[in-house]
Short mmCIF file of C-alpha atoms and ligand atoms in Angstrom, two decimals:
data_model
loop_
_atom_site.label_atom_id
_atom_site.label_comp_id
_atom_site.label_asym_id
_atom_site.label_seq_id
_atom_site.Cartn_x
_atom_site.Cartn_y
_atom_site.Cartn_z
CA UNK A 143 0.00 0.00 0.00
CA UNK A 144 1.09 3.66 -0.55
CA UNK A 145 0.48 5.74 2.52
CA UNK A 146 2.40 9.01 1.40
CA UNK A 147 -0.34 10.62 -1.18
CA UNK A 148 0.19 9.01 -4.14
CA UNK A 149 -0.02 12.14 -6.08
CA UNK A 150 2.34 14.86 -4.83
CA UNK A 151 1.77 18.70 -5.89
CA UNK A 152 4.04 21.24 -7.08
CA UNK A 153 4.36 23.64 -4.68
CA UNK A 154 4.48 26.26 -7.08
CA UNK A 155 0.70 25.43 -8.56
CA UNK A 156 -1.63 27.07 -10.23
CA UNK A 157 1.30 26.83 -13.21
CA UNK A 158 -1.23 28.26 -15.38
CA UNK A 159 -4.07 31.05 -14.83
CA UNK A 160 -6.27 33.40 -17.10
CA UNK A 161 -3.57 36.34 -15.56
CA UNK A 162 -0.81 34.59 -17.98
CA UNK A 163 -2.96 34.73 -21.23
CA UNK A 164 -2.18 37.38 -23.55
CA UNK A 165 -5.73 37.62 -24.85
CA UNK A 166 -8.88 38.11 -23.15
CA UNK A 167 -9.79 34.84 -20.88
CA UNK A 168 -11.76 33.88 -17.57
CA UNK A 169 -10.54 30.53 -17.16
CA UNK A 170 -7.68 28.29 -17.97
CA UNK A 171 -8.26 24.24 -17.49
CA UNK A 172 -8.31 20.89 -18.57
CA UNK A 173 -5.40 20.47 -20.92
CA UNK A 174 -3.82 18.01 -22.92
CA UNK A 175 -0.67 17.60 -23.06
CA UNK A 176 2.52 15.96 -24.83
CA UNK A 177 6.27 16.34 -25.62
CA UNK A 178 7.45 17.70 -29.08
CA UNK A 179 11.15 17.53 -29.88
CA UNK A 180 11.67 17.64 -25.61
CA UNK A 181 8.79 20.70 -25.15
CA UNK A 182 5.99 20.13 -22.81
CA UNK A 183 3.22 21.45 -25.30
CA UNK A 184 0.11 22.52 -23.04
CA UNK A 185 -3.43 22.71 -25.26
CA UNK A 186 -5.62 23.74 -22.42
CA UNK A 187 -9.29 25.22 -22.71
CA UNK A 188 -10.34 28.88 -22.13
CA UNK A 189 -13.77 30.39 -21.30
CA UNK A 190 -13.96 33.93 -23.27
CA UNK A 191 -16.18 36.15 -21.63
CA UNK A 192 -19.51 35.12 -23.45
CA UNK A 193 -19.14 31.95 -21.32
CA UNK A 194 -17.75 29.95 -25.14
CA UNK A 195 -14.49 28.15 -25.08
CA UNK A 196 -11.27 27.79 -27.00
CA UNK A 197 -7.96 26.14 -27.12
CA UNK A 198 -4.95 27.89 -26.10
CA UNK A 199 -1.41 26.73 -26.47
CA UNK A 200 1.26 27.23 -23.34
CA UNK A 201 4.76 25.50 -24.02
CA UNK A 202 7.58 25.18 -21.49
CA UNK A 203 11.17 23.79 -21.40
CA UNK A 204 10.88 21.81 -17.77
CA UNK A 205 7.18 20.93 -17.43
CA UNK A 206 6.06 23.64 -14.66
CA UNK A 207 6.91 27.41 -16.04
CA UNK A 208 4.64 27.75 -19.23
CA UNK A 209 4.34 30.89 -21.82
CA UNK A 210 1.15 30.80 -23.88
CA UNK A 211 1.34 31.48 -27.17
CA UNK A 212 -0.22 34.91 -28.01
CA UNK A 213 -3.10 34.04 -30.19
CA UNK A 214 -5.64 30.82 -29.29
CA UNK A 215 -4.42 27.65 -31.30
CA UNK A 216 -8.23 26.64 -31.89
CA UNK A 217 -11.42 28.92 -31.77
CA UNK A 218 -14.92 27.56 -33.36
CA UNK A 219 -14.70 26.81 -37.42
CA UNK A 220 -15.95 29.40 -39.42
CA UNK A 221 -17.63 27.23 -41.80
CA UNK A 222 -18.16 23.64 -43.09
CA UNK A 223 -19.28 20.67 -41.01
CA UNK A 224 -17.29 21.63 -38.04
CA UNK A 225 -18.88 25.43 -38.10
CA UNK A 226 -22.06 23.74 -37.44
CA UNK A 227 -21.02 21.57 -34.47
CA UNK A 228 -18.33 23.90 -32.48
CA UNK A 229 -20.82 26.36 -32.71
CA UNK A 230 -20.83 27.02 -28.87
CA UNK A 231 -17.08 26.41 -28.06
CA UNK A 232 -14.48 23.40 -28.93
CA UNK A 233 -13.29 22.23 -25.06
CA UNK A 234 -11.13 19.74 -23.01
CA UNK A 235 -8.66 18.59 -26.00
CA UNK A 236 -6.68 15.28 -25.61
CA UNK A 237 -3.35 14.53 -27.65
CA UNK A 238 -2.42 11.69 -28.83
CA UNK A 239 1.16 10.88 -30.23
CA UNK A 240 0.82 8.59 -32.99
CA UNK A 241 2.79 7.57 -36.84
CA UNK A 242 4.85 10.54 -36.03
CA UNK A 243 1.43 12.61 -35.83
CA UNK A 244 -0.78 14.25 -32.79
CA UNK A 245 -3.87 13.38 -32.96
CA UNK A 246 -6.29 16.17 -30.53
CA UNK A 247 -9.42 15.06 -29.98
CA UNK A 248 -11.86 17.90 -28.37
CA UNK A 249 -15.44 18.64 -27.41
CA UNK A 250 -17.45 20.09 -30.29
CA UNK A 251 -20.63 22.11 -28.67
CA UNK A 252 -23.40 23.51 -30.54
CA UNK A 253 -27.34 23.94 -30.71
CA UNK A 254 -27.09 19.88 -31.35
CA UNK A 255 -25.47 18.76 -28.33
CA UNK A 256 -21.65 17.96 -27.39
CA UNK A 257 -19.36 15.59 -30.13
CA UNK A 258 -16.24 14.64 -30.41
CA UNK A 259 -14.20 15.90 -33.42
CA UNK A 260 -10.50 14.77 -34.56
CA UNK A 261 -7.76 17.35 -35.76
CA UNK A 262 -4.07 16.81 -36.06
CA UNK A 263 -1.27 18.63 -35.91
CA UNK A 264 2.80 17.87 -36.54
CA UNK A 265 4.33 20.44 -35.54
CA UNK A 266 2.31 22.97 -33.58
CA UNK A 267 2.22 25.64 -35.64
CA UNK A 268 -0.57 24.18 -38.02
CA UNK A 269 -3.82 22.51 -37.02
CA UNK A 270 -6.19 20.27 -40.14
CA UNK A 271 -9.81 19.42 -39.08
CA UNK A 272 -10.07 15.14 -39.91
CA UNK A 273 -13.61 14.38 -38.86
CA UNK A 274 -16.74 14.96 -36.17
CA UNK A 275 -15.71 11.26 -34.63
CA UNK A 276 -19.11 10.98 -32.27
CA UNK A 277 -22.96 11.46 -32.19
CA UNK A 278 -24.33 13.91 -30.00
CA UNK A 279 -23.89 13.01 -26.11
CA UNK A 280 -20.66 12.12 -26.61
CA UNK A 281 -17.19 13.57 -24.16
CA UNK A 282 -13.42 12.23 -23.16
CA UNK A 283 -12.53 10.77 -26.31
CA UNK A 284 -8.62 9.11 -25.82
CA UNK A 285 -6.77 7.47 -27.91
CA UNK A 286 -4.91 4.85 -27.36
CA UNK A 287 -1.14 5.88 -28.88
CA UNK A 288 -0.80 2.62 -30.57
CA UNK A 289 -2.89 0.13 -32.73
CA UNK A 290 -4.07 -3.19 -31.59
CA UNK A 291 -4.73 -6.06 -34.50
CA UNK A 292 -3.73 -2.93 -36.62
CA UNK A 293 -6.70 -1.04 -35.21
CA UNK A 294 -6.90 2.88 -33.50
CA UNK A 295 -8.65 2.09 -30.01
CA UNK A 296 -10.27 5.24 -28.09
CA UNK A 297 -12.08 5.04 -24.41
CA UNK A 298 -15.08 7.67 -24.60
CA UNK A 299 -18.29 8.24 -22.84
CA UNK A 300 -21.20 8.18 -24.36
CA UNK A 301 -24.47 9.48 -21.48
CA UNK A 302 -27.93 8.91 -22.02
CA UNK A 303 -30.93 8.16 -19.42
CA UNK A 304 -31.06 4.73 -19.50
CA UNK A 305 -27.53 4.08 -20.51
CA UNK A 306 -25.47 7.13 -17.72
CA UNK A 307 -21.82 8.41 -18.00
CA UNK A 308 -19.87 5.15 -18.25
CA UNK A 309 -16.54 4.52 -20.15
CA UNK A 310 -16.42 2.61 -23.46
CA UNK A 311 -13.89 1.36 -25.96
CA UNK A 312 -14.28 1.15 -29.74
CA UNK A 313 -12.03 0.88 -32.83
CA UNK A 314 -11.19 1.66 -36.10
CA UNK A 315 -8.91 0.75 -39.31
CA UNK A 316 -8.82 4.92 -40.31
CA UNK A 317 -9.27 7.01 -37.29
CA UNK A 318 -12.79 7.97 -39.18
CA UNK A 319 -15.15 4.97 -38.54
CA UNK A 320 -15.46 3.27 -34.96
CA UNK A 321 -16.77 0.30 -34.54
CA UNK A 322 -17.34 -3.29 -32.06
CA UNK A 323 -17.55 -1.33 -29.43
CA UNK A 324 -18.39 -2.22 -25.44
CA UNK A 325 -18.75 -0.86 -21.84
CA UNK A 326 -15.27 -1.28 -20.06
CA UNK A 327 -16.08 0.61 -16.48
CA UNK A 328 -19.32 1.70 -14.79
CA UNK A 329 -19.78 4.19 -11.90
CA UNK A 330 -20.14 2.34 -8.77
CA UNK A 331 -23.13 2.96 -6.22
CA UNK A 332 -22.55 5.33 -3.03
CA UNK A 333 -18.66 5.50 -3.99
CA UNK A 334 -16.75 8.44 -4.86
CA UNK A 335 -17.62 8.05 -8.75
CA UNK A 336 -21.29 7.21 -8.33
CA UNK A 337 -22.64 9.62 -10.46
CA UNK A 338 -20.55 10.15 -13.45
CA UNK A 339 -17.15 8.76 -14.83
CA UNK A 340 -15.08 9.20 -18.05
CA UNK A 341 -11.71 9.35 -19.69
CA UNK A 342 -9.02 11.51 -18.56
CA UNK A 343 -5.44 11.28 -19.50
CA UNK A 344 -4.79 9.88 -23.03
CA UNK A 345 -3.45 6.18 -21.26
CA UNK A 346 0.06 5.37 -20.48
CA UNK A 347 1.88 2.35 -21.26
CA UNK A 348 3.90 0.51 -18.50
CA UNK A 349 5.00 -2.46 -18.10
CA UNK A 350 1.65 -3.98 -16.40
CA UNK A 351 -0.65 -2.30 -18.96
CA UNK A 352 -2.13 0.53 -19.92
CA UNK A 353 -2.95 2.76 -17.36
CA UNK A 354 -5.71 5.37 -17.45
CA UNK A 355 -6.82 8.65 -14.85
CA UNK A 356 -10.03 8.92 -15.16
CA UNK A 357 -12.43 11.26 -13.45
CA UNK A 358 -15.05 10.40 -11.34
CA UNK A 359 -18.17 12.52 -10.10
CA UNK A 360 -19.89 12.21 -6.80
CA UNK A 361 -23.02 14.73 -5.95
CA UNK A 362 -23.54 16.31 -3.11
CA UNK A 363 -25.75 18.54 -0.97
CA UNK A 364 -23.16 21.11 -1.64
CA UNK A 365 -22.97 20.25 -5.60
CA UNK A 366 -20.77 18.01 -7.29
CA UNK A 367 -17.71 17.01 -6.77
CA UNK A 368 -14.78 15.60 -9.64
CA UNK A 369 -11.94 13.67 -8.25
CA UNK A 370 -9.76 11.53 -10.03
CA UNK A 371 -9.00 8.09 -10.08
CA UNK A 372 -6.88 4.87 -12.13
CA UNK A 373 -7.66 1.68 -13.78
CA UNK A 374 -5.27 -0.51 -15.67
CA UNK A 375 -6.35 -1.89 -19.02
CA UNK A 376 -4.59 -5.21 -20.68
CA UNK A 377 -1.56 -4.22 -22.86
CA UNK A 378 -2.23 -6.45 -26.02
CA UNK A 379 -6.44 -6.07 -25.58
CA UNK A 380 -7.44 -2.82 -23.90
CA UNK A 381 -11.15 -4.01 -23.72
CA UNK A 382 -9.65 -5.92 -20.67
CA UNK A 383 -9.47 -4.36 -17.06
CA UNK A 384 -6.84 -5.77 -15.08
CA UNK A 385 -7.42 -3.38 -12.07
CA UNK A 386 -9.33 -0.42 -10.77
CA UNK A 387 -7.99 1.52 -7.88
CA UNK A 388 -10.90 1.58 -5.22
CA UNK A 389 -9.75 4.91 -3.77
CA UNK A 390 -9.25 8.19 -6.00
CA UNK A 391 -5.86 9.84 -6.65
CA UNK A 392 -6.79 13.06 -6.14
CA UNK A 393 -9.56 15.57 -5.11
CA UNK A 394 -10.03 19.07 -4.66
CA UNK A 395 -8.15 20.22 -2.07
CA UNK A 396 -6.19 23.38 -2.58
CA UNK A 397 -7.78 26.74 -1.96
CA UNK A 398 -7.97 27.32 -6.21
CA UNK A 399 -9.40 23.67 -6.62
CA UNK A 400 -11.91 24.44 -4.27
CA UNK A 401 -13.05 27.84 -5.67
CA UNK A 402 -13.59 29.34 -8.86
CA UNK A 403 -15.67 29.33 -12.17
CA UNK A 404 -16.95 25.64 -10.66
CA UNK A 405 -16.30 25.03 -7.42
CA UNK A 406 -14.47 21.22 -6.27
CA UNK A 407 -13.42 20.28 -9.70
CA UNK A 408 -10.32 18.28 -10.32
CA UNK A 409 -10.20 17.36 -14.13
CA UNK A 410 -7.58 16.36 -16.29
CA UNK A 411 -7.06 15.60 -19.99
CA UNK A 412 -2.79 14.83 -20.26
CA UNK A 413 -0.07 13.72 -18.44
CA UNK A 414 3.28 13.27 -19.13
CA UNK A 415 5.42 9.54 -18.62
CA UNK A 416 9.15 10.80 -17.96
CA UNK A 417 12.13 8.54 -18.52
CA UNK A 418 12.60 7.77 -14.80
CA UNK A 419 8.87 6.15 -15.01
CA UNK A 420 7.71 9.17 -13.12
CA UNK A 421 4.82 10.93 -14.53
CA UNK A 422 3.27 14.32 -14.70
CA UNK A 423 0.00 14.62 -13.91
CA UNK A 424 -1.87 17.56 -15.19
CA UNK A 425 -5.08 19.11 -14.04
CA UNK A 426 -8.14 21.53 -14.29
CA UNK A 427 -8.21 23.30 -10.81
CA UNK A 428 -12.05 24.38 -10.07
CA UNK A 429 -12.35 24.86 -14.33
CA UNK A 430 -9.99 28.01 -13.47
CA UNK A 431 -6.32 27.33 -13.06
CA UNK A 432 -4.02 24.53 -14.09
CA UNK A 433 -1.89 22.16 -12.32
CA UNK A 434 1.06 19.72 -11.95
CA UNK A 435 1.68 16.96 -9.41
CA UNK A 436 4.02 14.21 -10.25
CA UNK A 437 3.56 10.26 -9.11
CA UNK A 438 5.24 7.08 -9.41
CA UNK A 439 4.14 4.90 -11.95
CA UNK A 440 4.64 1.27 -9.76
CA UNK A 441 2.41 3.39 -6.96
CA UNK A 442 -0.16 4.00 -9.39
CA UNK A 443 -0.27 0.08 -11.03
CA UNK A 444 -0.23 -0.86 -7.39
CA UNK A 445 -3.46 0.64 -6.82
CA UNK A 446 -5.10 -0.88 -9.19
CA UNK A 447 -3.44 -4.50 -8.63
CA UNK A 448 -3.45 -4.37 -4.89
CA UNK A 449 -6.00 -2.18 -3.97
CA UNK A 450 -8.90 -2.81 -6.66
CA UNK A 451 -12.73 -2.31 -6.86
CA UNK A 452 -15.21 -4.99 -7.37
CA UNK A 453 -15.39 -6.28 -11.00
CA UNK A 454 -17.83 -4.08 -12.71
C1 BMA B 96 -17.68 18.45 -17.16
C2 BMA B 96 -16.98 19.11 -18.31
C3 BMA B 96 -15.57 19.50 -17.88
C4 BMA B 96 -15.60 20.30 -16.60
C5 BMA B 96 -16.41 19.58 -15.56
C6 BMA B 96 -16.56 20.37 -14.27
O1 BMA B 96 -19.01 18.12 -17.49
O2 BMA B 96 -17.68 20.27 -18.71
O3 BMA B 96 -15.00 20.25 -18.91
O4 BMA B 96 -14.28 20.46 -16.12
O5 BMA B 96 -17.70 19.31 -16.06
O6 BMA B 96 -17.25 21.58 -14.51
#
């Protein structure tokens, strides 16, 4: 067992606020994150004042002092397929390093509910729309940053009434059309993620699997509350859990976690698997700030091998 907290803050957090922006923001959150050429590259979402998001881009040389660019790297398309569906905002982007590509996958939002859409980028500097990747009631796509059979895998969550913020896999042979897909992880009853779960951190391979942070939602009389927790899929079929951690990882705890645009919100969308098998977590603080805690990877397997939940 790991009694120190598995999940250790930099004490120089929030690493990112609306303050650092150079153009007109109210929040900074939920970004994804990867390493270009040895540059932490930061995509993190921004509310503009009408309450709509975008996708700002913050690099940085050691992984905790981060400039943002001067203009957004994403704002809503101006026309096309993609005008129609990022309408209201594109939000929480995940990156996924792939064939010598990064893949982002973001929330579309418009008049017909939240998608999924693909882009890619290779070097930063220019973005290309691929595809609108969901239906409507879709959030968290990650992909997996290698293929299986010769496959793309992603974990998403789809939410509707009868069928409520789980986490699912599917595939596909062209990053376009997903298919055979199934329920990998439910929300557990009167536990910390009863009410909603879904992908966080594009996964990490290690030498026991894959392992994903995922957040988890628990409502309260207060409001709701995001933490964060870890499961650990199969490396050769992701479809298979070997482990979930029963505890979470991390909750709201610092004074900018606990207050801001939404109050107790941990979220993250990236993280970052150094060569000494540490990794850098990073996270939405209250959908304001962002922040960096590091962890070891064995500590985090270990919760999910020696520490699991029930089966779902
Ligand atoms: C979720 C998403 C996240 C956000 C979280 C807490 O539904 O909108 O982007 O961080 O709520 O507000």
């Amino acid at each position: 067992m790991v009694n120190r907290p598995v999940i250790s803050r930099y004490a120089g957090n929030p690493i990112l606020t609306p303050g650092d922006v150079p153009y007109p923001v109210v929040t900074v959150h939920n970004a994804g994150m990867v390493k270009h050429h040895g540059r932490y590259m930061m995509l993190f979402r921004s509310h503009r004042h009408n309450g709509r998001s975008v996708i700002g881009l913050a690099e940085s040389d050691d992984g905790y002092r981060f400039t943002a660019r001067p203009e957004p790297f994403m704002v809503p398309a101006a026309d096309g397929i993609f005008a129609k569906y990022e309408e209201y905002g594109v939000e929480d982007p995940r990156i996924c390093a792939i064939d010598g590509t990064y893949l982002i996958t973001y929330s579309a939002y418009s008049r017909h509910g939240v998608r999924v859409a693909l882009a890619s980028t290779d070097d930063f500097e220019h973005v290309k729309r691929i595809s609108v990747i969901t239906q409507a009631d879709y959030r968290n796509v990650v992909i997996f940053p290698e293929r299986f059979g010769g496959r793309y895998a992603r974990l998403d969550r789809p939410h509707s009434e009868i069928a409520p913020w789980s986490i699912w896999i599917s595939y596909s042979p062209d990053l376009i059309h997903w298919g055979d897909s199934q329920v990998v992880m439910s929300r557990e009853q009167y536990h910390w993620d009863e009410m909603k779960i879904g992908p966080g951190a594009t996964p990490i391979r290690t030498g026991a699997g894959w392992l994903h942070i995922y957040h988890g939602v628990f409502q309260t009389m207060a409001g709701a509350v995001y933490r964060l927790g870890v499961a650990l899929h199969d490396l050769n079929d992701p479809a298979k859990i070997l482990g979930v951690a029963d505890d979470w990882i991390l909750q709201p705890d610092d004074p900018w976690e606990i207050t801001g645009y939404v109050p107790n919100v941990v979220f993250t969308c990236g993280a970052i698997h150094e060569i000494d098998d540490t990794l850098k977590l990073y996270w939405g603080g209250a959908d304001s700030v962002m922040c960096v805690g590091t962890a070891n990877i064995d500590d985090l397997v270990n919760l999910c091998l020696e520490h699991p939940r029930a089966p779902m």
